[in-house]
Coordinates of C-alpha atoms and ligand atoms in Angstrom, one line a residue:
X148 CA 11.6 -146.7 -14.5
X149 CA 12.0 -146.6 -18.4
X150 CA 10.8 -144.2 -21.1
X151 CA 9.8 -147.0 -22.5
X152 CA 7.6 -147.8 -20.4
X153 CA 6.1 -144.5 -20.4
X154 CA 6.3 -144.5 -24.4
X155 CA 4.0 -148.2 -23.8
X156 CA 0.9 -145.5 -21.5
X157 CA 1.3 -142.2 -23.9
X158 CA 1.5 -142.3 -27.8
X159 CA 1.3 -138.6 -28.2
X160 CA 4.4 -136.1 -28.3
X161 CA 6.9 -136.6 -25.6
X162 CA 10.1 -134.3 -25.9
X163 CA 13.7 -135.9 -24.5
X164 CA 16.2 -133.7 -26.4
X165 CA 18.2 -130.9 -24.5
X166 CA 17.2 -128.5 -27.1
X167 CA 13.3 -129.9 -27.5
X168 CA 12.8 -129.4 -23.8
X169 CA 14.8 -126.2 -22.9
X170 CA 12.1 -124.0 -23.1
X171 CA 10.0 -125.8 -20.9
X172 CA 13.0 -125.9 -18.0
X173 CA 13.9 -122.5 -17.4
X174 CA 11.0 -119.8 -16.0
X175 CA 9.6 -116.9 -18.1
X176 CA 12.1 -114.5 -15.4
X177 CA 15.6 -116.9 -16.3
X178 CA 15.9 -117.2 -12.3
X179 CA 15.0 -121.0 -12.1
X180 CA 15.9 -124.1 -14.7
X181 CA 15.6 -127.4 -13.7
X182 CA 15.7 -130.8 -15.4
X183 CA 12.8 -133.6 -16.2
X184 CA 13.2 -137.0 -17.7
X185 CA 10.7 -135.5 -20.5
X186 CA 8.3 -132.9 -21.6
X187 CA 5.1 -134.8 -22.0
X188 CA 2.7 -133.0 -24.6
X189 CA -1.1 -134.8 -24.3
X190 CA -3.6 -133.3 -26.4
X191 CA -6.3 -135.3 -24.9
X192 CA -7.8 -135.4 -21.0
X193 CA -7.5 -139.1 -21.0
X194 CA -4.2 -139.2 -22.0
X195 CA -3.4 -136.7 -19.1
X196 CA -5.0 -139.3 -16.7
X197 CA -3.1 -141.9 -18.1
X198 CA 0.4 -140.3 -17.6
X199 CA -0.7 -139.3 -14.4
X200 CA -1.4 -142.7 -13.2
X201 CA 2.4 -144.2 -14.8
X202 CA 3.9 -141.6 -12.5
X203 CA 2.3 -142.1 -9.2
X204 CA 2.8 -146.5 -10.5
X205 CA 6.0 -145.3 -10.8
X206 CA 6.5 -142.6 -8.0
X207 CA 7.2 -139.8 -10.9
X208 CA 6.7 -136.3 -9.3
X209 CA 4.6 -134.2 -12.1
X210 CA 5.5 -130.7 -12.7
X211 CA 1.9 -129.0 -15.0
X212 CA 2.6 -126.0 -16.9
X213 CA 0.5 -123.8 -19.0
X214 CA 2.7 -121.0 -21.0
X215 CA 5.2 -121.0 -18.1
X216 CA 4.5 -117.4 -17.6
X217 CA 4.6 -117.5 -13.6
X218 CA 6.1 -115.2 -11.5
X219 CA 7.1 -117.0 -8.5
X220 CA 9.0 -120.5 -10.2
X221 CA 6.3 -123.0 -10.0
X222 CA 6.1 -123.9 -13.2
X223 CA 9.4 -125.4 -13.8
X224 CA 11.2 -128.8 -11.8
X225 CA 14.3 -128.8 -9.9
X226 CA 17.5 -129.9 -10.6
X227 CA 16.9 -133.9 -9.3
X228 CA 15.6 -134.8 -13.0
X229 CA 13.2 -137.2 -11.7
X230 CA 10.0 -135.3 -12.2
X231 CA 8.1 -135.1 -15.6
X232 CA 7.1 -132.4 -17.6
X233 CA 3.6 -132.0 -18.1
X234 CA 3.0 -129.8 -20.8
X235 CA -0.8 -128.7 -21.2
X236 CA -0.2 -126.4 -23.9
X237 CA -1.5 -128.7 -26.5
X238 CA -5.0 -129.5 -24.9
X239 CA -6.5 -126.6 -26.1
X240 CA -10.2 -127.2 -27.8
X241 CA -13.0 -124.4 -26.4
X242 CA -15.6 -127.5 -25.7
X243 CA -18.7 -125.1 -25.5
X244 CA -19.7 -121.8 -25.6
X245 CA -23.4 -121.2 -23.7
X246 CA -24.2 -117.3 -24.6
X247 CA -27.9 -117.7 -22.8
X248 CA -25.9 -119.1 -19.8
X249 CA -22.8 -116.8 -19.6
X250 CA -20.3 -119.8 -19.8
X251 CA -17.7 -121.6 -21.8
X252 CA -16.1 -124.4 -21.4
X253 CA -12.4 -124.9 -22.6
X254 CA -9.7 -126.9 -22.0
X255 CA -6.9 -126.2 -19.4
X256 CA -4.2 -125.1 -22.3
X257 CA -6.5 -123.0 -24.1
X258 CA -4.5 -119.1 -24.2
X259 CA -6.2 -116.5 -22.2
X260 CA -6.6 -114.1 -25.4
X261 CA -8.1 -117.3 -27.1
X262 CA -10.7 -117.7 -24.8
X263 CA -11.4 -113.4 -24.6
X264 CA -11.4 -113.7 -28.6
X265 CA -13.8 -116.6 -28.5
X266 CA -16.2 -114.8 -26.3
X267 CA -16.4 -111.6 -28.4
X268 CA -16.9 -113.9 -31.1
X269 CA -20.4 -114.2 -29.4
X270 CA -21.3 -110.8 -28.5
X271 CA -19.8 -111.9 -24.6
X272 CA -16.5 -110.7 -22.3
X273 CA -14.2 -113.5 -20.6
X274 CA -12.6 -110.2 -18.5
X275 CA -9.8 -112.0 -16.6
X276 CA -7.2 -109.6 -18.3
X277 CA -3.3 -109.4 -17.9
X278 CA -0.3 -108.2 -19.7
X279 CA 1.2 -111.9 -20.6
X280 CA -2.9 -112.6 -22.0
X281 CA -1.2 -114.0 -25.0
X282 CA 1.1 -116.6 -23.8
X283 CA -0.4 -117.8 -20.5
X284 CA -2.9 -120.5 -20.2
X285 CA -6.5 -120.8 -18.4
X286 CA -5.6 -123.7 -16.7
X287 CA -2.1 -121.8 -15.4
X288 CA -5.0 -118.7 -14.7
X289 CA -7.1 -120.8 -12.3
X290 CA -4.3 -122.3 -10.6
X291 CA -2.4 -119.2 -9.8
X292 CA -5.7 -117.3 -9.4
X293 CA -4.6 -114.8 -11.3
X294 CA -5.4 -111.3 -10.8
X295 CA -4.6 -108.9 -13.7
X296 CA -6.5 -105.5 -14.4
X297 CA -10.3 -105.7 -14.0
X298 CA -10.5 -107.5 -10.7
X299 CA -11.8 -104.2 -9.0
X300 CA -15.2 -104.9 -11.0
X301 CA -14.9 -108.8 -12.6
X302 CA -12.8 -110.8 -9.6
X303 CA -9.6 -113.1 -9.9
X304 CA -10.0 -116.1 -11.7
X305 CA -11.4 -117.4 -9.0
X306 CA -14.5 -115.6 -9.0
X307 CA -15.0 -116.5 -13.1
X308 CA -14.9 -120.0 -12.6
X309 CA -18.0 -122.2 -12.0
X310 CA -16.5 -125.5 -12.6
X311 CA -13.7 -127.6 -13.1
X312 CA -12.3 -131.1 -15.2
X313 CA -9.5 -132.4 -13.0
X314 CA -7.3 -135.4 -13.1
X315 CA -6.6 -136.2 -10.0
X316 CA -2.8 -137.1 -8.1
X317 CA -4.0 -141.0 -8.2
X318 CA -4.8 -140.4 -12.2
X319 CA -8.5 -140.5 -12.2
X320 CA -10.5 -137.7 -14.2
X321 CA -13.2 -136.0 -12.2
X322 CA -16.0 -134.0 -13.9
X323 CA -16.7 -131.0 -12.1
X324 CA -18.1 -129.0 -15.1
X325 CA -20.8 -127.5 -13.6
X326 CA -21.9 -124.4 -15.1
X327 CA -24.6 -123.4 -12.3
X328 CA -24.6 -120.4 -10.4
X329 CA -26.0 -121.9 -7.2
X330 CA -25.0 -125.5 -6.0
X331 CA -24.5 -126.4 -2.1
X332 CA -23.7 -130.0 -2.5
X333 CA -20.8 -130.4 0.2
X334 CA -17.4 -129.2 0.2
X335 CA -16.1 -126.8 -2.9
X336 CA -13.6 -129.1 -4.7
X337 CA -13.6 -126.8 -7.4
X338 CA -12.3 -124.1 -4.7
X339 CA -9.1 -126.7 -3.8
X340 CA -7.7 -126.7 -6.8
X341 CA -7.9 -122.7 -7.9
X342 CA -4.3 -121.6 -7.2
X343 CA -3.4 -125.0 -6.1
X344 CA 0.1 -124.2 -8.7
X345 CA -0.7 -127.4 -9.7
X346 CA 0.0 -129.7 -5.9
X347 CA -2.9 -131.6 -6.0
X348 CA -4.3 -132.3 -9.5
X349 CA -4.2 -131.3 -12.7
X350 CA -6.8 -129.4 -14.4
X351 CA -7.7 -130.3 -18.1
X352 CA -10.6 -128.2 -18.0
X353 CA -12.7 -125.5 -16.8
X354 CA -16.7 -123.9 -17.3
X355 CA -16.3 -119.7 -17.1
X356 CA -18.2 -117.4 -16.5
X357 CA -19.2 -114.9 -19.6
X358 CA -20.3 -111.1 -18.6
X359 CA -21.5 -108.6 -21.3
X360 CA -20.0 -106.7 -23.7
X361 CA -19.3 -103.4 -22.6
X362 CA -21.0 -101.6 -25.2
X363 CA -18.1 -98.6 -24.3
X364 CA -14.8 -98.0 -22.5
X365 CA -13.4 -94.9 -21.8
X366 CA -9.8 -94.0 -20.5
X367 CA -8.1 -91.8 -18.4
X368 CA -4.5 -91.0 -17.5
X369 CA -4.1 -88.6 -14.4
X370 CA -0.6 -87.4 -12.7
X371 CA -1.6 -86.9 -9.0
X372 CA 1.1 -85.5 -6.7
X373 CA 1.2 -88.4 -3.9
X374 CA -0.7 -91.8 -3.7
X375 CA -2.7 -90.8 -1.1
X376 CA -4.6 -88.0 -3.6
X377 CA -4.8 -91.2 -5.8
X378 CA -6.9 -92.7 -2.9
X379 CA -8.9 -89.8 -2.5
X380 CA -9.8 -89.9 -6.3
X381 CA -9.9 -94.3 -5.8
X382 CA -13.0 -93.0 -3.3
X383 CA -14.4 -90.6 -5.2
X384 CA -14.3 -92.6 -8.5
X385 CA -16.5 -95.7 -6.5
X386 CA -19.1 -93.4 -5.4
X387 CA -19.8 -91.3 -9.0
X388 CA -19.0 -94.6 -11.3
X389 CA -20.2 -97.8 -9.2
X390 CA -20.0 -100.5 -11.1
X391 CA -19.3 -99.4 -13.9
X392 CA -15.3 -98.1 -12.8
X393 CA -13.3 -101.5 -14.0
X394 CA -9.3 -100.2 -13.6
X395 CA -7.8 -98.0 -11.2
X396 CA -4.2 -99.1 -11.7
X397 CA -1.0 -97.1 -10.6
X398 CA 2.9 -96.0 -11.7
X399 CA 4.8 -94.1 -9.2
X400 CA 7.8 -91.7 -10.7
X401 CA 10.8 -94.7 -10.2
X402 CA 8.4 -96.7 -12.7
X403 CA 8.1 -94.1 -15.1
X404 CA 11.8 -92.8 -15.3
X405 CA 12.7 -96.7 -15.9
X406 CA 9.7 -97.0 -18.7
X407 CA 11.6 -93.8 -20.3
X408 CA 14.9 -95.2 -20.0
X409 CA 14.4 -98.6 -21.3
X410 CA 11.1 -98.1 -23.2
X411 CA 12.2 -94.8 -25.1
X412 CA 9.8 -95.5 -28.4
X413 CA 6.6 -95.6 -25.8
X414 CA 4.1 -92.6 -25.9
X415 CA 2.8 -90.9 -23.2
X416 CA -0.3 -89.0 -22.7
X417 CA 1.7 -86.2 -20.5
X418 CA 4.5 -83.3 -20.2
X419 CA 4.4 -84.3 -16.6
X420 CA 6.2 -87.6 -15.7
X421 CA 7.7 -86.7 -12.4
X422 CA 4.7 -87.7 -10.1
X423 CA 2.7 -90.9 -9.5
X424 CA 0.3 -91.5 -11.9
X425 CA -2.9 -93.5 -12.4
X426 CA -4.7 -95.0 -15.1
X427 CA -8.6 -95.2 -15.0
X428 CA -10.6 -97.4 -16.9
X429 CA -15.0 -97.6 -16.7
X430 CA -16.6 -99.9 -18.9
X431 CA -20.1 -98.2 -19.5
X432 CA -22.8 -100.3 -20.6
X433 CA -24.9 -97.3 -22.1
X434 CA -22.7 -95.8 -24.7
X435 CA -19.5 -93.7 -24.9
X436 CA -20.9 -90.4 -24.4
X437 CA -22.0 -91.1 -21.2
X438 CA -19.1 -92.6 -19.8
X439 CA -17.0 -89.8 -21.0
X440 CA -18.9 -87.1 -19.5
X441 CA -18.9 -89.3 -16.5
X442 CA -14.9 -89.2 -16.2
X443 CA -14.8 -85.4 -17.1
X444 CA -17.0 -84.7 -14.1
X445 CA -14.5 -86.7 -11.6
X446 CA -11.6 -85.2 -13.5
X447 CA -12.6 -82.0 -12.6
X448 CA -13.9 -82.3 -9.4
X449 CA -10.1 -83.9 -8.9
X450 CA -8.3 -81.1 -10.2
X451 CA -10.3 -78.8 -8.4
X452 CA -9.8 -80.5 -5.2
X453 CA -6.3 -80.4 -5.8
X454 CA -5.8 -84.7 -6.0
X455 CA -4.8 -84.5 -9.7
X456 CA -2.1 -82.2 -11.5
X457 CA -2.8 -83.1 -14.8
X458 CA -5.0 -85.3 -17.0
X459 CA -6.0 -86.9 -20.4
X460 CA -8.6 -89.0 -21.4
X461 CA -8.0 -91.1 -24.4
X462 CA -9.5 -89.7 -27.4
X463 CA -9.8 -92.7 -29.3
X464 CA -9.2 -96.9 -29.0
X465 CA -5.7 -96.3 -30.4
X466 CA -4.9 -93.7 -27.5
X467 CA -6.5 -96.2 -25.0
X468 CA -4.1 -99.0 -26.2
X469 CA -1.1 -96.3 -26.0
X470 CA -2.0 -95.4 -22.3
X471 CA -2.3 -99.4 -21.4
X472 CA 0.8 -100.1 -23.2
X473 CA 2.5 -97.9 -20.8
X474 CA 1.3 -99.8 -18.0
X475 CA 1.5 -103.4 -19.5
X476 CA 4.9 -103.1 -20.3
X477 CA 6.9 -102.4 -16.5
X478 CA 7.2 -106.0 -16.1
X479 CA 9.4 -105.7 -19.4
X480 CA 10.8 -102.9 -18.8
X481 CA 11.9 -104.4 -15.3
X482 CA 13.3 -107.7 -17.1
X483 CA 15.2 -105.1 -19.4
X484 CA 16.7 -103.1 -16.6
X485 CA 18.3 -106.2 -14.8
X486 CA 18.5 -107.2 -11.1
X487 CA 15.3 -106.8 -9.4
X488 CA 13.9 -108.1 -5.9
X489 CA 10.0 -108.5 -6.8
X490 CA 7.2 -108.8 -4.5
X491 CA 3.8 -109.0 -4.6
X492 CA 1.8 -107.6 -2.0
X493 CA -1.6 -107.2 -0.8
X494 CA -2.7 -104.6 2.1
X495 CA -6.7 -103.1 2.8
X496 CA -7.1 -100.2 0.3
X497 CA -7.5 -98.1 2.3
X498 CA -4.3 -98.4 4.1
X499 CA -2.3 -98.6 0.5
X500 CA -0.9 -95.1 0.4
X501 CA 0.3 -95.5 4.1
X502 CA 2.1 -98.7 3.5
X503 CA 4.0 -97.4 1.1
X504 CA 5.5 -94.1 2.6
X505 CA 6.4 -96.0 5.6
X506 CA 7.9 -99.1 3.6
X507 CA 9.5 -96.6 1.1
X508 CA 11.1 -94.7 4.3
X509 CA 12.0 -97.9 6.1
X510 CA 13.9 -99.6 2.9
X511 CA 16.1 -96.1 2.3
X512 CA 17.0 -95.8 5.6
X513 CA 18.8 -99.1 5.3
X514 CA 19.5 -99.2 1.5
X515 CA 20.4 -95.3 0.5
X516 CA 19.7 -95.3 -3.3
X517 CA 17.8 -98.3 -4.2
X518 CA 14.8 -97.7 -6.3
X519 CA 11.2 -98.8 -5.3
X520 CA 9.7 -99.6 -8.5
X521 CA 6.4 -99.7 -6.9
X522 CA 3.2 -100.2 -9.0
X523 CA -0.1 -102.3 -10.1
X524 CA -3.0 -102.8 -9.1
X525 CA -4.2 -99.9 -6.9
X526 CA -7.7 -100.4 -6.8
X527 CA -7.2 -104.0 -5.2
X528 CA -4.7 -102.8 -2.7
X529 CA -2.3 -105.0 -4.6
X530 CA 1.0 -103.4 -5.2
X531 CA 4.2 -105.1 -7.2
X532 CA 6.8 -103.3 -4.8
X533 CA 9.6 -104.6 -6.4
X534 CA 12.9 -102.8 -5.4
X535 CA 15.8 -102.1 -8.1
X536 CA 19.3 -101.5 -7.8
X537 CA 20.8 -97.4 -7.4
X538 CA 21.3 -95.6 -10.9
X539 CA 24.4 -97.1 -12.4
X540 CA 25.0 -99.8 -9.9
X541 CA 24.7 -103.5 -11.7
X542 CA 23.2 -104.4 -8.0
X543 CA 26.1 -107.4 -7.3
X544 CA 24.9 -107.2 -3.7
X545 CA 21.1 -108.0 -4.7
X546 CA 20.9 -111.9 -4.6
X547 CA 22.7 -111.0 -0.8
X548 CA 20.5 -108.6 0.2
X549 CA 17.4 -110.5 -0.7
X550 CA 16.3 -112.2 2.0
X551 CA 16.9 -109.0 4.4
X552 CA 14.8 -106.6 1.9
X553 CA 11.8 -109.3 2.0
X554 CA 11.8 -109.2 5.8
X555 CA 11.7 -105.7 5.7
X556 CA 8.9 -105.4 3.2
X557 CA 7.3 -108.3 4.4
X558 CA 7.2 -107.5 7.7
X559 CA 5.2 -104.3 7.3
X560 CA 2.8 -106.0 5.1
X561 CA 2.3 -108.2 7.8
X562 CA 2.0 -105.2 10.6
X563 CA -0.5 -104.2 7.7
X564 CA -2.5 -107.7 8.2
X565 CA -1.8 -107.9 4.1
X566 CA -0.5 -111.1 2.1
X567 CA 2.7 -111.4 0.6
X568 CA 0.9 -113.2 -2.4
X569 CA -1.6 -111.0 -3.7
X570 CA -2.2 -112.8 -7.2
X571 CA 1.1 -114.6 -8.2
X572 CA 1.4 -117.6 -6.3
X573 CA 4.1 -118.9 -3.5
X574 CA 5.6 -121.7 -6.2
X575 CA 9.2 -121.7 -4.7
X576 CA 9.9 -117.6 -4.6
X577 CA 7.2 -116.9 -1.6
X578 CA 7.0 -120.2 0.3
X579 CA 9.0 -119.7 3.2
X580 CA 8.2 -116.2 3.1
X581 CA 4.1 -117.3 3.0
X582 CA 4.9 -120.2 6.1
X583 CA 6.5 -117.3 7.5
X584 CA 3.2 -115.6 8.7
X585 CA 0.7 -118.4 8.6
X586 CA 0.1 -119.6 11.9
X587 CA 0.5 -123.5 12.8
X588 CA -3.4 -124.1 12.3
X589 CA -3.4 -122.5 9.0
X590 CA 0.0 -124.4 7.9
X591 CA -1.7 -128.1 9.3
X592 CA -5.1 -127.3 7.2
X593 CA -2.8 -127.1 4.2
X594 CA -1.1 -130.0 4.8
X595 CA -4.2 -132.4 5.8
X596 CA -5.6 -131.1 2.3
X597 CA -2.9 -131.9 0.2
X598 CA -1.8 -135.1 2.5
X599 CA -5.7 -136.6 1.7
X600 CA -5.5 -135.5 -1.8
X601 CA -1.5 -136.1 -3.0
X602 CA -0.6 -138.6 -0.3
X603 CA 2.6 -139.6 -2.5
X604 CA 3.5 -136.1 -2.8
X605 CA 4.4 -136.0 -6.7
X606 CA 1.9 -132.9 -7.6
X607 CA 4.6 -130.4 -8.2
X608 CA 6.8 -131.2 -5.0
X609 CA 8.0 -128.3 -3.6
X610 CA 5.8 -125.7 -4.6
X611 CA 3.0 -123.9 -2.1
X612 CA 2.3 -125.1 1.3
X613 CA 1.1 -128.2 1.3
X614 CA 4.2 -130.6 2.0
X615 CA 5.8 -127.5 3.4
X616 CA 8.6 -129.2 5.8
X617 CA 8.6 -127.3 8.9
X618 CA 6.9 -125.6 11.8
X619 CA 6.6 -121.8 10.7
X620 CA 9.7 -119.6 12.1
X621 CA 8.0 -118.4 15.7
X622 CA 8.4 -114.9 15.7
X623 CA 6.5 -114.6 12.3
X624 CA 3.4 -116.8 13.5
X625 CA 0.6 -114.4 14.6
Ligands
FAD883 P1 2.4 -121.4 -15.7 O1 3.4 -120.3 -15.6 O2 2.7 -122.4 -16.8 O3 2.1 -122.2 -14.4 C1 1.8 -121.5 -13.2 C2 1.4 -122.5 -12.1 O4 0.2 -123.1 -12.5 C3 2.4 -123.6 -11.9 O5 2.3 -123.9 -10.6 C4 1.9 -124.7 -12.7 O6 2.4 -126.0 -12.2 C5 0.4 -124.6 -12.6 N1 -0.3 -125.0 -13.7 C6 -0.3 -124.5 -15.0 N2 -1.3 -125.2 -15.7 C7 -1.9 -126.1 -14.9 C8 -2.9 -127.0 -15.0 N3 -3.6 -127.1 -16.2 N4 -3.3 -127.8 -14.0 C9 -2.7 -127.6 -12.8 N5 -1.7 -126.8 -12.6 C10 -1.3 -126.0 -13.6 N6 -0.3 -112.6 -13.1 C11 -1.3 -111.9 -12.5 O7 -2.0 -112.5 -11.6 N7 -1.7 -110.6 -12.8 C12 -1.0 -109.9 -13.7 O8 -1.3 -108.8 -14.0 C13 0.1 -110.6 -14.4 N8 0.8 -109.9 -15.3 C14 1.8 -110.6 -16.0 C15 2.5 -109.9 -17.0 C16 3.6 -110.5 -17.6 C17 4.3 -109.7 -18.7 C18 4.0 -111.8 -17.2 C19 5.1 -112.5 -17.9 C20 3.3 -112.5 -16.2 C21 2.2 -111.9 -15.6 N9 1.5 -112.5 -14.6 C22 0.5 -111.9 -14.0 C23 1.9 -113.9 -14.1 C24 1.4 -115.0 -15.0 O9 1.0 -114.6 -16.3 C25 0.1 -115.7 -14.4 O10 0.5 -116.2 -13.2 C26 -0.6 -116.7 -15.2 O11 -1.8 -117.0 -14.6 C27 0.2 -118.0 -15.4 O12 -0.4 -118.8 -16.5 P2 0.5 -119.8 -17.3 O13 -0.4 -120.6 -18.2 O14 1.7 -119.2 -17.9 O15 1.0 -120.8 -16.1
MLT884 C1 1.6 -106.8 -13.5 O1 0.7 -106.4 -12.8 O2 2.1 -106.1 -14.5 C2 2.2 -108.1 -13.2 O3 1.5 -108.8 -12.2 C3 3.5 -108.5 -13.6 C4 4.7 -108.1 -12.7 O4 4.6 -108.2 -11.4 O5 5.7 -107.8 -13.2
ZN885 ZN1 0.0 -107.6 -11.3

């Protein structure tokens, strides 16, 4: 196999050089770097298919990436160098934007704040919405099936898609554009390849699905004494907003004292930092007025009841933007702070707050003086209960003590009947933990799927369940 060769099936920009390609090698977290005999840049669907067809002539293992934002290391090869690069960062054009419709179509490297921006542009809201909006891709979106913070009234990325433009592992380009709401025509293809992470195609591009502009948004920042007032507001909030509540997202105390320490420049809307906190967002569709009066009423009735300490609602769109920033920027602040063990987990809502007493309890039994840096996405049940080393310690011990805190945490999410994937992925962090709990059935499915679609195996080797190499462990199977 020669670059030549490859040079001979793809005019447009291929990178070779150590320093060209370094960015593309090493994850958005600097846990995994790996090596590729080149970056390949296309800027054009066809030229995707073509490169994708050289490597399975050539039994090339492809590794897609969007903005290489991922949380779990599937965007990035291993250390064989044999796999290729394919970078979709330059195949970018919004195709069509259908306001009577509610879709647009864009291409697979299109950013997520582009396609947002693009939609405003035309009175409409794209409101798939996440901290790293401005570096990750659509097409890295749809195949992590990403979450963010307005799936409690929008969906994961799943739910805004309505079709898909794929190039398949064998190199041909399927159009699955379809921009219908209704269509029963045999098994959901489009479905497959939604947080695929890139195993069994790659997509170039995808129709989504527009909603309204919110013609207001009002937000709220409450400090509620345990998370289990901060379900009893959750409830309360559903029954007196509906619809129209769009963020109920979470920060218990570790999170905030780490925010302060790292973050010291960051304002916050209250004196009291030392309980959880959560931050409300409703997206009214009459005007502001209402929508504030609206949160005043379950504010009160909240204080009253004794499920909230203290409370502010953002006076303004700059205050809004203060209390999100607060919020948006733990993942920072966690990269800042060092050694971390994340996870990712799901658990029914209304078993959240109970999860995380009795994980919290379980993990300091055994660890005296680790942090749980425990927040996200309340409203979903979907928790980033990531655990931090004690106050002054540099956490040496953490890459050994991995693996035992995952069991533990993992474990209860599986007494729980949660996922140990909420919205991230499995790429290589959560694959053996994911086979863990699947049972044999679930594990053969996944296999079949990606044996029928990638039987040469080359769609991001490695990554997800699909060629996953062995029976899962016993005593995890349910
Ligand atoms: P990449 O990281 O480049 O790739 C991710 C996976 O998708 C890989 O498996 C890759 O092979 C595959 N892939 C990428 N493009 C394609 C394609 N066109 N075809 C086939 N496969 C492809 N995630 C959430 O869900 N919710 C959050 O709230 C959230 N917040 C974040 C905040 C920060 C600060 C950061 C850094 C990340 C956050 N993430 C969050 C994780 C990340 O942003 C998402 O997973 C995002 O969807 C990844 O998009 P990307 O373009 O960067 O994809
Ligand atoms: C978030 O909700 O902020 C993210 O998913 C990122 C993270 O887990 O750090
Ligand atoms: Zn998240």
């Amino acid at each position: 196999m020669h670059l030549s060769d490859l040079r001979a099936c793809f005019s447009g920009r291929l990178l070779t050089g150590a320093e060209d390609t370094a960015a593309f090698l090493t994850d958005w977290r600097r846990r995994w770097s790996g090596r590729a005999i080149a970056v390949a840049q296309p800027d054009r669907a066809e030229d995707v298919a073509a490169l994708v067809r050289w490597c399975a002539a050539q039994g090339v293992p492809i590794v897609p990436q969007g903005g290489n934002t991922g949380m779990s290391g599937a965007s990035v090869p291993d250390a064989s160098g044999r796999a290729l690069l394919l970078s979709l960062a330059r195949l970018n054009r919004v195709r069509e934007v259908d306001p009577l419709n509610n879709t647009m179509t864009v291409e697979a490297g299109c950013l997520l704040h582009t396609v947002q921006e693009r939609a405003r542009e035309h009175g409409r809201l794209f409101p798939l919405s996440l901290a790293a909006e401005g570096s990750c891709t659509i097409g890295g979106n749809l195949s992590t099936n990403a979450g963010g913070v307005a799936v409690l009234r929008y969906g994961n990325a799943r739910e805004l898609c309505l079709g898909l433009e794929v190039v398949t592992a064998q190199g041909e380009l399927w159009d699955g554009l379809r921009a219908l709401r209704k269509d029963n025509t045999g098994y959901d293809l489009r479905d497959l390849f939604i947080g695929a992470e890139g195993t069994l195609g790659v997509i170039t591009a995808a129709t989504v699905k527009l909603h309204p502009l919110p013609a207001a948004r009002v937000t709220a920042w409450a400090a509620v004494p345990t998370l289990s007032h901060a379900m009893r507001l959750l409830e309360r909030a559903q029954n007196t907003l509906g619809a129209r509540l769009t963020a109920f997202e979470a920060l218990t105390p570790p999170c905030i004292e780490m925010l302060t320490e790292q973050l010291p420049q960051l304002r916050w809307p209250l004196a009291e930092r030392g309980t959880d906190a959560v931050l409300i967002e409703l997206s009214d569709p009459d005007d502001e007025a209402s929508g504030r009066a609206a949160l005043e009423g379950l504010l009160e009735h909240a204080f009253e009841a004794g499920w909230v300490s203290d409370a502010a609602i953002a006076a303004n769109l700059t205050q809004s933007r203060e209390f999100w920033s607060l919020r948006e920027h733990m993942t920072e602040a966690q990269q800042r702070a060092g050694k971390n063990i994340k996870h990712d987990i799901a658990v029914p809502i209304s078993r959240i707050a109970e999860f995380v007493e009795q994980t919290n309890a379980e993990i300091a039994r055994h660890y005296p003086g680790v942090r749980m840096i425990v927040f996200g996405h309340l409203g979903d049940g979907n928790l980033h209960y990531n655990v931090s080393p004690p106050k002054r310690s540099t956490g040496e011990d953490f890459p050994q003590i991995e693996s035992a805190i995952n069991r533990l945490v993992h474990d209860a999410v599986h007494a729980f009947h949660g996922s140990v994937s909420a919205e991230h992925g499995l790429g290589v962090l959560r694959r053996d933990e994911a086979a863990r709990y699947k049972s044999p059935v679930e594990l053969r499915l996944m296999r079949a799927i990606k044996h029928a679609l990638d039987p040469q195996n080359l769609m991001n080797p490695g990554k997800s369940l699909g060629d996953y190499p062995t029976e899962p462990a016993a005593e995890g199977a349910r």
